[in-house]
Tab-separated table of C-alpha atoms in Angstrom:
chain	number	residue	atom	x	y	z
A	9	MET	CA	75.836	-42.547	95.999
A	10	ASN	CA	74.019	-42.306	99.309
A	11	ASN	CA	75.656	-41.403	102.609
A	12	ASP	CA	76.329	-45.016	103.640
A	13	GLU	CA	78.000	-45.724	100.309
A	14	PHE	CA	79.944	-42.500	100.584
A	15	ARG	CA	81.232	-43.643	103.988
A	16	GLN	CA	82.152	-47.084	102.640
A	17	TRP	CA	84.031	-45.816	99.603
A	18	SER	CA	85.717	-43.021	101.522
A	19	ARG	CA	87.135	-45.619	103.887
A	20	ARG	CA	88.127	-47.820	100.954
A	21	ALA	CA	89.900	-44.912	99.275
A	22	ALA	CA	91.727	-43.981	102.495
A	23	ASP	CA	92.841	-47.585	103.031
A	24	TRP	CA	93.966	-47.786	99.428
A	25	GLY	CA	95.972	-44.575	99.845
A	26	ALA	CA	97.761	-45.897	102.930
A	27	ASP	CA	98.554	-49.209	101.196
A	28	TYR	CA	99.774	-47.353	98.124
A	29	ARG	CA	102.166	-45.180	100.109
A	30	SER	CA	103.505	-48.124	102.116
A	31	THR	CA	104.445	-50.120	99.005
A	32	LEU	CA	105.895	-47.387	96.789
A	33	ARG	CA	109.508	-48.506	97.190
A	34	GLU	CA	108.558	-51.777	95.510
A	35	GLN	CA	107.264	-49.976	92.401
A	36	PRO	CA	109.197	-48.529	89.451
A	37	VAL	CA	109.226	-44.759	89.782
A	38	ARG	CA	108.058	-44.210	86.221
A	39	PRO	CA	105.542	-46.449	84.392
A	40	LEU	CA	106.698	-48.751	81.630
A	41	VAL	CA	103.994	-47.827	79.129
A	42	GLU	CA	103.934	-46.542	75.586
A	43	PRO	CA	102.040	-43.436	74.439
A	44	GLY	CA	98.404	-44.328	73.820
A	45	ASP	CA	98.334	-47.463	75.995
A	46	ILE	CA	96.044	-45.946	78.619
A	47	PHE	CA	93.901	-44.089	76.089
A	48	ARG	CA	93.150	-47.290	74.180
A	49	SER	CA	92.175	-49.130	77.362
A	50	ILE	CA	89.371	-46.667	78.176
A	51	GLY	CA	85.954	-46.880	76.544
A	52	ALA	CA	85.567	-44.648	73.500
A	53	SER	CA	82.083	-43.433	74.528
A	54	PRO	CA	80.619	-42.336	77.880
A	55	PRO	CA	78.325	-44.824	79.648
A	56	GLU	CA	74.585	-44.319	79.206
A	57	ASP	CA	73.760	-46.109	82.459
A	58	ALA	CA	75.303	-45.999	85.916
A	59	GLU	CA	78.081	-48.476	86.570
A	60	PRO	CA	78.856	-50.088	89.928
A	61	MET	CA	81.590	-48.546	92.052
A	62	ASP	CA	83.292	-51.935	92.405
A	63	GLN	CA	83.882	-51.992	88.657
A	64	ILE	CA	84.984	-48.361	88.506
A	65	PHE	CA	87.453	-48.876	91.333
A	66	ALA	CA	88.761	-52.096	89.772
A	67	ASP	CA	89.316	-50.294	86.468
A	68	PHE	CA	91.186	-47.563	88.314
A	69	GLU	CA	93.578	-50.134	89.748
A	70	GLU	CA	93.905	-52.104	86.505
A	71	LYS	CA	93.995	-49.341	83.879
A	72	ILE	CA	94.963	-46.051	85.518
A	73	LEU	CA	97.466	-46.955	88.227
A	74	PRO	CA	99.886	-48.746	85.848
A	75	GLY	CA	100.194	-45.514	83.860
A	76	MET	CA	101.042	-43.254	86.785
A	77	THR	CA	104.459	-41.768	87.554
A	78	HIS	CA	104.893	-42.068	91.318
A	79	TRP	CA	105.762	-38.552	92.472
A	80	GLN	CA	105.720	-39.626	96.121
A	81	HIS	CA	108.275	-42.387	95.479
A	82	PRO	CA	111.296	-41.901	97.769
A	83	ARG	CA	113.627	-42.273	94.777
A	84	PHE	CA	111.949	-39.597	92.665
A	85	PHE	CA	114.996	-37.440	91.914
A	86	ALA	CA	113.628	-35.738	88.779
A	87	TYR	CA	112.329	-32.191	88.275
A	88	PHE	CA	111.574	-30.768	91.722
A	89	PRO	CA	109.454	-32.660	94.254
A	90	ALA	CA	105.684	-32.269	94.450
A	91	ASN	CA	105.449	-33.562	97.967
A	92	ALA	CA	102.303	-34.659	99.747
A	93	ALA	CA	103.093	-35.467	103.361
A	94	PRO	CA	100.467	-37.906	104.719
A	95	VAL	CA	99.088	-35.308	107.134
A	96	SER	CA	98.587	-32.969	104.181
A	97	VAL	CA	96.642	-35.685	102.360
A	98	VAL	CA	94.375	-36.091	105.384
A	99	ALA	CA	93.686	-32.364	105.373
A	100	GLU	CA	92.863	-32.555	101.661
A	101	TYR	CA	90.267	-35.260	102.404
A	102	LEU	CA	88.529	-32.717	104.630
A	103	VAL	CA	88.825	-29.949	102.041
A	104	SER	CA	87.371	-32.242	99.363
A	105	ALA	CA	84.517	-33.342	101.612
A	106	MET	CA	83.517	-29.755	102.433
A	107	ALA	CA	84.079	-28.647	98.815
A	108	ALA	CA	83.949	-24.955	99.700
A	109	GLN	CA	84.519	-22.194	97.160
A	110	CYS	CA	86.639	-19.777	99.167
A	111	MET	CA	86.701	-16.742	96.899
A	112	LEU	CA	85.414	-14.250	99.493
A	113	TRP	CA	85.532	-13.883	103.250
A	114	GLN	CA	81.763	-14.436	103.408
A	115	THR	CA	81.894	-17.615	101.300
A	116	SER	CA	84.097	-19.235	103.982
A	117	PRO	CA	85.340	-16.952	106.774
A	118	ALA	CA	87.533	-19.649	108.334
A	119	ALA	CA	89.319	-20.284	105.037
A	120	THR	CA	90.192	-16.621	104.620
A	121	GLU	CA	91.297	-16.063	108.192
A	122	LEU	CA	93.304	-19.287	108.405
A	123	GLU	CA	95.073	-18.313	105.173
A	124	THR	CA	96.013	-14.942	106.646
A	125	ARG	CA	97.389	-16.616	109.755
A	126	THR	CA	99.312	-19.428	108.027
A	127	VAL	CA	100.858	-17.002	105.552
A	128	ASP	CA	102.176	-14.996	108.487
A	129	TRP	CA	103.436	-18.183	110.147
A	130	MET	CA	105.444	-18.873	106.997
A	131	ARG	CA	106.696	-15.287	106.868
A	132	GLN	CA	108.122	-15.750	110.353
A	133	ALA	CA	109.493	-19.218	109.517
A	134	LEU	CA	111.393	-17.854	106.506
A	135	GLY	CA	112.800	-14.902	108.433
A	136	LEU	CA	111.019	-12.276	106.345
A	137	PRO	CA	110.420	-8.918	108.068
A	138	GLU	CA	107.057	-7.685	109.247
A	139	GLY	CA	105.240	-5.725	106.589
A	140	PHE	CA	105.047	-8.528	104.043
A	141	ALA	CA	101.512	-9.800	103.551
A	142	GLY	CA	100.688	-12.760	101.372
A	143	VAL	CA	98.311	-15.047	99.576
A	144	ILE	CA	98.291	-18.754	98.709
A	145	GLN	CA	98.136	-19.109	94.932
A	146	ASP	CA	97.702	-22.356	93.018
A	147	SER	CA	101.208	-22.349	91.543
A	148	ALA	CA	104.262	-20.182	91.037
A	149	SER	CA	103.075	-19.598	87.476
A	150	SER	CA	99.999	-17.764	88.760
A	151	ALA	CA	102.026	-15.846	91.345
A	152	THR	CA	104.498	-14.744	88.700
A	153	LEU	CA	101.704	-13.708	86.339
A	154	ALA	CA	100.144	-11.632	89.129
A	155	ALA	CA	103.527	-9.991	89.763
A	156	VAL	CA	104.094	-9.218	86.070
A	157	LEU	CA	100.613	-7.736	85.737
A	158	THR	CA	101.323	-5.550	88.767
A	159	MET	CA	104.634	-4.438	87.228
A	160	ARG	CA	102.780	-3.540	84.055
A	161	GLU	CA	100.062	-1.562	85.800
A	162	ARG	CA	102.434	0.305	88.071
A	163	ALA	CA	104.676	1.289	85.147
A	164	LEU	CA	101.620	2.485	83.147
A	165	ASP	CA	100.267	4.523	86.067
A	166	TRP	CA	97.442	1.976	86.496
A	167	GLN	CA	96.025	2.545	82.997
A	168	GLY	CA	96.915	-0.752	81.300
A	169	ASN	CA	93.772	-2.632	82.346
A	170	LYS	CA	91.644	0.274	81.154
A	171	GLN	CA	93.394	1.464	78.010
A	172	GLY	CA	95.317	-1.619	76.895
A	173	LEU	CA	98.900	-1.563	75.630
A	174	ALA	CA	98.251	0.011	72.212
A	175	GLY	CA	99.824	3.427	71.998
A	176	GLN	CA	101.825	2.958	75.191
A	177	ALA	CA	105.608	2.976	75.424
A	178	ARG	CA	107.155	-0.471	75.034
A	179	LEU	CA	107.397	-2.084	78.444
A	180	ARG	CA	110.579	-3.949	79.357
A	181	ILE	CA	111.091	-6.703	81.932
A	182	TYR	CA	114.558	-7.978	82.906
A	183	SER	CA	115.728	-11.444	83.974
A	184	SER	CA	118.476	-13.958	83.329
A	185	ASP	CA	118.075	-17.117	81.262
A	186	GLN	CA	118.048	-19.155	84.489
A	187	VAL	CA	114.471	-18.280	85.412
A	188	HIS	CA	111.613	-20.721	84.961
A	189	THR	CA	109.645	-20.737	81.710
A	190	SER	CA	106.615	-19.562	83.686
A	191	ILE	CA	108.206	-16.112	83.408
A	192	ASP	CA	108.078	-16.332	79.606
A	193	ARG	CA	104.439	-17.367	79.771
A	194	ALA	CA	103.571	-14.500	82.119
A	195	ILE	CA	105.179	-12.088	79.665
A	196	TRP	CA	103.055	-13.564	76.850
A	197	ILE	CA	99.783	-13.486	78.758
A	198	SER	CA	100.344	-9.979	80.120
A	199	GLY	CA	100.630	-8.651	76.569
A	200	ILE	CA	104.158	-7.338	77.132
A	201	GLY	CA	105.570	-9.720	74.542
A	202	GLU	CA	108.515	-12.090	74.431
A	203	ASP	CA	110.729	-9.571	72.612
A	204	ASN	CA	110.465	-7.277	75.628
A	205	LEU	CA	111.815	-9.811	78.111
A	206	VAL	CA	115.447	-8.713	78.265
A	207	ARG	CA	117.840	-11.551	79.120
A	208	ILE	CA	120.761	-10.375	81.221
A	209	PRO	CA	124.069	-12.304	80.980
A	210	VAL	CA	125.038	-14.487	83.930
A	211	GLY	CA	128.283	-15.506	85.548
A	212	GLY	CA	129.894	-17.190	88.534
A	213	ARG	CA	129.207	-20.506	90.178
A	214	PHE	CA	125.504	-19.771	90.656
A	215	ARG	CA	124.986	-18.165	87.228
A	216	ALA	CA	123.862	-14.889	88.764
A	217	MET	CA	122.730	-11.918	86.694
A	218	ASP	CA	125.524	-9.497	85.816
A	219	THR	CA	124.121	-6.511	87.687
A	220	ALA	CA	126.290	-4.029	85.793
A	221	ALA	CA	124.824	-5.369	82.553
A	222	LEU	CA	121.352	-5.208	84.123
A	223	GLU	CA	121.734	-1.550	84.982
A	224	ALA	CA	123.208	-0.756	81.578
A	225	ALA	CA	120.243	-2.425	79.848
A	226	ILE	CA	117.762	-0.408	81.913
A	227	VAL	CA	119.524	2.869	81.130
A	228	ALA	CA	119.814	2.057	77.419
A	229	ASP	CA	116.151	1.106	77.149
A	230	ARG	CA	115.024	4.275	78.872
A	231	GLU	CA	117.209	6.393	76.602
A	232	ALA	CA	115.663	4.597	73.604
A	233	GLY	CA	112.184	5.663	74.701
A	234	MET	CA	111.130	2.330	76.185
A	235	LEU	CA	109.601	1.905	79.619
A	236	PRO	CA	111.416	-0.381	82.084
A	237	ALA	CA	108.792	-1.943	84.355
A	238	GLY	CA	110.330	-4.654	86.504
A	239	ILE	CA	112.991	-7.231	87.261
A	240	ILE	CA	112.482	-10.938	87.939
A	241	ALA	CA	115.282	-12.424	90.006
A	242	CYS	CA	115.905	-16.077	90.674
A	243	VAL	CA	116.853	-18.106	93.755
A	244	GLY	CA	117.331	-21.775	92.920
A	245	GLY	CA	116.556	-21.916	89.208
A	246	THR	CA	115.140	-25.121	87.782
A	247	SER	CA	118.020	-26.144	85.542
A	248	THR	CA	121.055	-25.885	87.812
A	249	GLY	CA	119.900	-23.819	90.793
A	250	GLY	CA	120.793	-20.445	89.263
A	251	THR	CA	120.722	-17.777	91.988
A	252	ASP	CA	121.002	-14.023	91.641
A	253	ASP	CA	122.607	-11.614	94.094
A	254	ILE	CA	119.292	-10.384	95.448
A	255	ALA	CA	120.735	-7.552	97.526
A	256	VAL	CA	122.492	-5.965	94.541
A	257	VAL	CA	119.555	-6.565	92.184
A	258	ALA	CA	117.231	-4.964	94.739
A	259	GLU	CA	119.474	-1.905	94.891
A	260	VAL	CA	119.361	-1.591	91.091
A	261	ALA	CA	115.564	-1.898	91.192
A	262	ARG	CA	115.358	0.774	93.905
A	263	ARG	CA	117.583	3.216	92.019
A	264	HIS	CA	115.477	2.919	88.879
A	265	GLY	CA	112.067	2.688	90.524
A	266	LEU	CA	111.372	-0.818	89.194
A	267	TYR	CA	109.234	-3.559	90.683
A	268	LEU	CA	111.300	-6.574	91.835
A	269	HIS	CA	109.817	-10.069	91.912
A	270	VAL	CA	111.898	-12.924	93.376
A	271	ASP	CA	111.178	-16.446	92.151
A	272	ALA	CA	112.268	-18.865	94.882
A	273	ALA	CA	109.639	-21.481	94.090
A	274	TRP	CA	111.815	-24.449	95.043
A	275	ALA	CA	114.655	-23.015	97.113
A	276	GLY	CA	112.449	-20.787	99.255
A	277	SER	CA	111.461	-23.730	101.439
A	278	ALA	CA	115.081	-24.108	102.552
A	279	MET	CA	114.962	-20.637	104.087
A	280	ILE	CA	113.259	-22.067	107.153
A	281	CYS	CA	116.882	-23.043	107.954
A	282	PRO	CA	118.715	-19.835	108.960
A	283	GLU	CA	122.042	-21.111	107.597
A	284	TYR	CA	120.714	-21.104	104.026
A	285	ARG	CA	119.278	-17.582	104.051
A	286	HIS	CA	122.495	-16.136	102.623
A	287	PHE	CA	121.228	-17.447	99.267
A	288	TRP	CA	118.589	-14.723	99.237
A	289	ALA	CA	120.276	-12.017	101.328
A	290	GLY	CA	118.564	-8.723	100.573
A	291	VAL	CA	115.194	-10.318	99.814
A	292	GLU	CA	113.519	-7.805	102.102
A	293	GLY	CA	114.023	-5.326	99.251
A	294	ALA	CA	111.717	-7.289	96.924
A	295	ASP	CA	108.205	-6.181	96.055
A	296	SER	CA	106.988	-9.769	95.815
A	297	ILE	CA	108.383	-13.244	96.465
A	298	VAL	CA	107.041	-16.650	95.530
A	299	PHE	CA	107.871	-20.010	97.077
A	300	ASN	CA	106.044	-23.319	96.867
A	301	PRO	CA	105.313	-25.236	100.074
A	302	HIS	CA	104.016	-27.951	97.733
A	303	LYS	CA	107.536	-28.565	96.491
A	304	TRP	CA	109.888	-29.166	99.375
A	305	LEU	CA	107.882	-28.623	102.565
A	306	GLY	CA	105.327	-31.394	102.051
A	307	ALA	CA	102.081	-29.504	101.472
A	308	GLN	CA	100.101	-31.312	98.805
A	309	PHE	CA	99.828	-29.579	95.426
A	310	ASP	CA	98.546	-26.956	94.898
A	311	CYS	CA	99.995	-24.569	97.494
A	312	SER	CA	102.166	-21.682	96.270
A	313	MET	CA	102.768	-18.710	98.542
A	314	GLN	CA	103.232	-15.171	97.264
A	315	PHE	CA	104.490	-12.537	99.680
A	316	ILE	CA	103.753	-8.926	98.772
A	317	ARG	CA	105.218	-5.753	100.221
A	318	ARG	CA	102.308	-3.565	99.027
A	319	PRO	CA	99.203	-5.741	98.705
A	320	GLU	CA	97.183	-2.682	97.721
A	321	ASP	CA	99.108	-2.660	94.409
A	322	LEU	CA	98.186	-6.272	93.729
A	323	VAL	CA	94.537	-5.644	94.602
A	324	ARG	CA	94.458	-2.516	92.449
A	325	THR	CA	95.721	-4.640	89.545
A	326	LEU	CA	93.428	-7.657	89.932
A	327	ALA	CA	90.289	-6.746	91.888
A	328	ILE	CA	86.903	-6.595	90.161
A	329	LYS	CA	83.933	-5.864	92.420
A	330	PRO	CA	80.522	-6.464	90.874
A	331	GLU	CA	77.610	-6.111	93.269
A	332	PHE	CA	77.214	-9.857	93.787
A	333	LEU	CA	80.809	-10.128	95.077
A	334	LYS	CA	80.545	-7.321	97.633
A	335	THR	CA	80.446	-8.045	101.351
A	336	HIS	CA	78.215	-5.372	102.844
A	337	GLY	CA	78.416	-4.291	106.455
A	338	HIS	CA	82.044	-5.329	107.033
A	339	ASP	CA	85.057	-3.066	106.570
A	340	GLY	CA	88.697	-4.096	106.356
A	341	ILE	CA	88.128	-7.745	105.471
A	342	ILE	CA	90.268	-9.609	102.938
A	343	ASN	CA	88.729	-11.206	99.870
A	344	TYR	CA	91.578	-13.277	98.468
A	345	SER	CA	89.948	-13.573	95.052
A	346	GLU	CA	91.057	-9.947	94.640
A	347	TRP	CA	94.685	-11.070	95.139
A	348	SER	CA	94.583	-13.762	92.429
A	349	VAL	CA	93.908	-14.086	88.709
A	350	PRO	CA	91.221	-16.791	89.176
A	351	LEU	CA	88.010	-15.878	90.972
A	352	GLY	CA	87.467	-19.367	92.405
A	353	ARG	CA	89.713	-20.527	95.237
A	354	ARG	CA	90.272	-23.801	97.041
A	355	PHE	CA	90.814	-24.007	100.807
A	356	ARG	CA	94.574	-24.383	100.479
A	357	ALA	CA	95.564	-23.118	103.916
A	358	LEU	CA	94.135	-26.120	105.781
A	359	LYS	CA	96.765	-28.602	104.565
A	360	LEU	CA	99.572	-26.195	105.421
A	361	TRP	CA	98.140	-25.598	108.895
A	362	PHE	CA	97.898	-29.357	109.501
A	363	LEU	CA	101.423	-29.865	108.158
A	364	LEU	CA	103.110	-27.174	110.248
A	365	ARG	CA	101.389	-28.342	113.416
A	366	ALA	CA	101.941	-32.074	112.870
A	367	HIS	CA	105.644	-31.786	111.976
A	368	GLY	CA	106.824	-28.522	113.482
A	369	LEU	CA	109.477	-26.372	111.877
A	370	GLU	CA	112.372	-28.234	113.482
A	371	ASN	CA	111.437	-31.581	111.914
A	372	LEU	CA	111.001	-29.899	108.533
A	373	ARG	CA	114.409	-28.249	108.937
A	374	THR	CA	115.965	-31.631	109.675
A	375	MET	CA	114.465	-33.081	106.494
A	376	ILE	CA	115.822	-30.253	104.336
A	377	ARG	CA	119.260	-30.369	105.967
A	378	ASN	CA	119.421	-34.116	105.337
A	379	HIS	CA	118.486	-33.684	101.692
A	380	VAL	CA	121.196	-31.072	101.194
A	381	ALA	CA	123.832	-33.216	102.925
A	382	TRP	CA	122.867	-36.364	101.001
A	383	SER	CA	122.989	-34.554	97.664
A	384	GLU	CA	126.397	-33.072	98.441
A	385	ARG	CA	127.653	-36.528	99.435
A	386	LEU	CA	126.414	-38.103	96.206
A	387	ALA	CA	128.003	-35.332	94.128
A	388	ALA	CA	131.309	-35.938	95.910
A	389	ARG	CA	131.098	-39.710	95.260
A	390	LEU	CA	130.444	-39.182	91.559
A	391	ALA	CA	133.246	-36.620	91.332
A	392	ARG	CA	135.696	-39.266	92.549
A	393	GLU	CA	134.726	-41.613	89.712
A	394	PRO	CA	137.092	-41.242	86.726
A	395	ASP	CA	134.320	-41.452	84.106
A	396	PHE	CA	132.075	-38.801	85.659
A	397	GLU	CA	132.284	-35.042	85.961
A	398	ILE	CA	130.216	-32.659	88.049
A	399	VAL	CA	128.832	-30.029	85.688
A	400	SER	CA	127.155	-27.770	88.247
A	401	GLU	CA	128.105	-27.929	91.904
A	402	PRO	CA	125.343	-28.545	94.447
A	403	MET	CA	123.000	-25.626	95.071
A	404	LEU	CA	121.223	-26.882	98.176
A	405	SER	CA	120.121	-30.390	97.083
A	406	LEU	CA	120.434	-29.891	93.290
A	407	PHE	CA	123.430	-30.623	91.077
A	408	SER	CA	124.137	-31.907	87.579
A	409	PHE	CA	126.687	-34.344	86.220
A	410	ARG	CA	127.866	-35.893	82.984
A	411	HIS	CA	129.281	-39.295	82.056
A	412	LYS	CA	132.301	-39.107	79.796
A	413	ALA	CA	131.784	-40.358	76.247
A	414	ILE	CA	134.397	-41.827	73.940
A	415	THR	CA	134.544	-38.553	71.997
A	416	ASP	CA	133.277	-35.066	72.751
A	417	ALA	CA	131.088	-35.201	69.648
A	418	GLU	CA	129.144	-38.098	71.146
A	419	ALA	CA	128.756	-36.605	74.630
A	420	ASP	CA	125.195	-35.288	74.302
A	421	GLU	CA	123.791	-38.416	72.686
A	422	HIS	CA	125.678	-40.609	75.138
A	423	ASN	CA	124.287	-38.843	78.208
A	424	LEU	CA	120.752	-38.864	76.817
A	425	ARG	CA	121.068	-42.625	76.309
A	426	LEU	CA	122.313	-42.926	79.874
A	427	VAL	CA	119.476	-40.959	81.494
A	428	ASN	CA	116.892	-42.840	79.407
A	429	ALA	CA	118.397	-46.177	80.395
A	430	ILE	CA	118.396	-45.151	84.065
A	431	ASN	CA	114.730	-44.203	83.899
A	432	ASP	CA	113.751	-47.342	81.994
A	433	ASP	CA	115.410	-49.381	84.747
A	434	GLY	CA	112.769	-47.948	87.096
A	435	ARG	CA	114.599	-47.898	90.411
A	436	ILE	CA	115.224	-44.134	90.279
A	437	TYR	CA	114.013	-41.230	88.123
A	438	LEU	CA	116.256	-38.434	86.807
A	439	THR	CA	115.933	-35.714	84.173
A	440	GLN	CA	118.343	-34.091	81.768
A	441	THR	CA	119.108	-30.422	81.259
A	442	ARG	CA	121.486	-28.319	79.211
A	443	VAL	CA	124.348	-26.420	80.809
A	444	ASP	CA	126.289	-24.041	78.586
A	445	GLY	CA	124.684	-25.743	75.600
A	446	GLN	CA	125.637	-29.311	76.523
A	447	VAL	CA	123.464	-32.097	77.907
A	448	ALA	CA	123.904	-32.852	81.592
A	449	ILE	CA	122.002	-35.145	83.942
A	450	ARG	CA	120.178	-33.385	86.722
A	451	PHE	CA	119.804	-34.773	90.253
A	452	GLN	CA	117.905	-33.351	93.215
A	453	VAL	CA	116.868	-34.783	96.558
A	454	GLY	CA	113.558	-33.524	97.878
A	455	GLN	CA	111.012	-36.296	98.331
A	456	PHE	CA	109.467	-36.084	101.784
A	457	GLU	CA	110.185	-39.708	102.792
A	458	ALA	CA	113.571	-40.204	101.111
A	459	THR	CA	116.332	-41.765	103.203
A	460	ALA	CA	120.117	-41.935	102.961
A	461	ALA	CA	119.698	-45.490	101.658
A	462	ASP	CA	117.675	-44.186	98.716
A	463	ILE	CA	120.534	-41.893	97.736
A	464	ASP	CA	122.965	-44.801	98.046
A	465	MET	CA	120.669	-46.741	95.723
A	466	ALA	CA	120.879	-43.864	93.251
A	467	PHE	CA	124.673	-44.128	93.180
A	468	THR	CA	124.471	-47.892	92.636
A	469	VAL	CA	121.981	-47.554	89.781
A	470	ILE	CA	123.916	-44.756	88.057
A	471	MET	CA	127.134	-46.776	88.178
A	472	GLU	CA	125.502	-50.016	87.002
A	473	ILE	CA	123.667	-48.422	84.082
A	474	ALA	CA	126.680	-46.320	83.063
A	475	ARG	CA	128.781	-49.467	82.715
A	476	GLY	CA	126.132	-50.940	80.407
A	477	VAL	CA	125.796	-47.824	78.264
A	478	ALA	CA	129.524	-47.101	77.929
């Protein structure tokens, strides 16, 4: 592809993207395909000769697009959002065109320095105190892994990377069962082991960790010769929005000298609104915090921000400095590859910089406030219906509900049939979860371009489909 062709197809792709976004409401949220349909439509062997771009693009539209779930659809109410505000997409065009590898300051000074600045912008926007530094990771999974590795190294007096875990005291990490499964995976990868992730009982409306039980578990483990290393607390858990009392958990961590990581991957975005910050009161006592601007703020995936109280601990855990990665003649610079598990890094800060400037914090606050209000309104409407029950009350814009079955024994199967029928209908997309062992249907508002009318449509669809499934 020469430069003229690159210009032509870049314009074609941009036009296609604008047309795609403008017509999403007309599309089913989830594709009506069967497993293997797309695979069978694609040639079994790679082409020996070059093929024309017209044909490649046509095949994209004919074979690939029909198999895509439309995450930017305004009625995507499943999982959590993976928003891509249009201005963020434009910034990603520029990032893709430059195709920089931003692992070190010297490999792209602007990328490093813009990341430092935008991270501090977000620190201020969330109301975090000065003293927190940060880094943009690819996802909360990577941020959590980095935090767990730091817990491990700090507890082992920085000898784990060198000596391994053999012969060391058994490390223990504490969390509730409301945290994301990325915590389990971090425990696996770090070598700590699933059996050493201690699940603390929860209680109350927000299924918060029982902090008395947390402290008792720490004391018992230490008395048994094990080595408590850290606590992972949750603000806005994936299933029902489970949220710990961060202030009390932080005090327990301080008393016992444990590292505290706060996972606020989804809910953290809402903290740009001062009235929601009570959900993570005491967060200034954390050692690290993760939240994902690519979820609710509109920055295109991937863009996960990890704030760190002592970045030197993170660097001591992760930095490797062979000669070819050294920047000679400059002191005090940041090389963000030393703050992350991967060496390679994309220029993630650019899309966040574009987004914050193009929308401003006040417009983003309005969006989040609307989503919370619309979700609360829908929960109230469903609660008034005699055949529905609210299983978990709204936590910000997330709640879960259940449709009443003829008998309790049929409730799980009935609600799974209902959520599948809703999704097959195509007008909205929901997911199921389990609450206290029983199936519930999960609803969250978070798509960047959702409107009140889209939430009204959700109510209409739920009621229509429920009548058919009953």
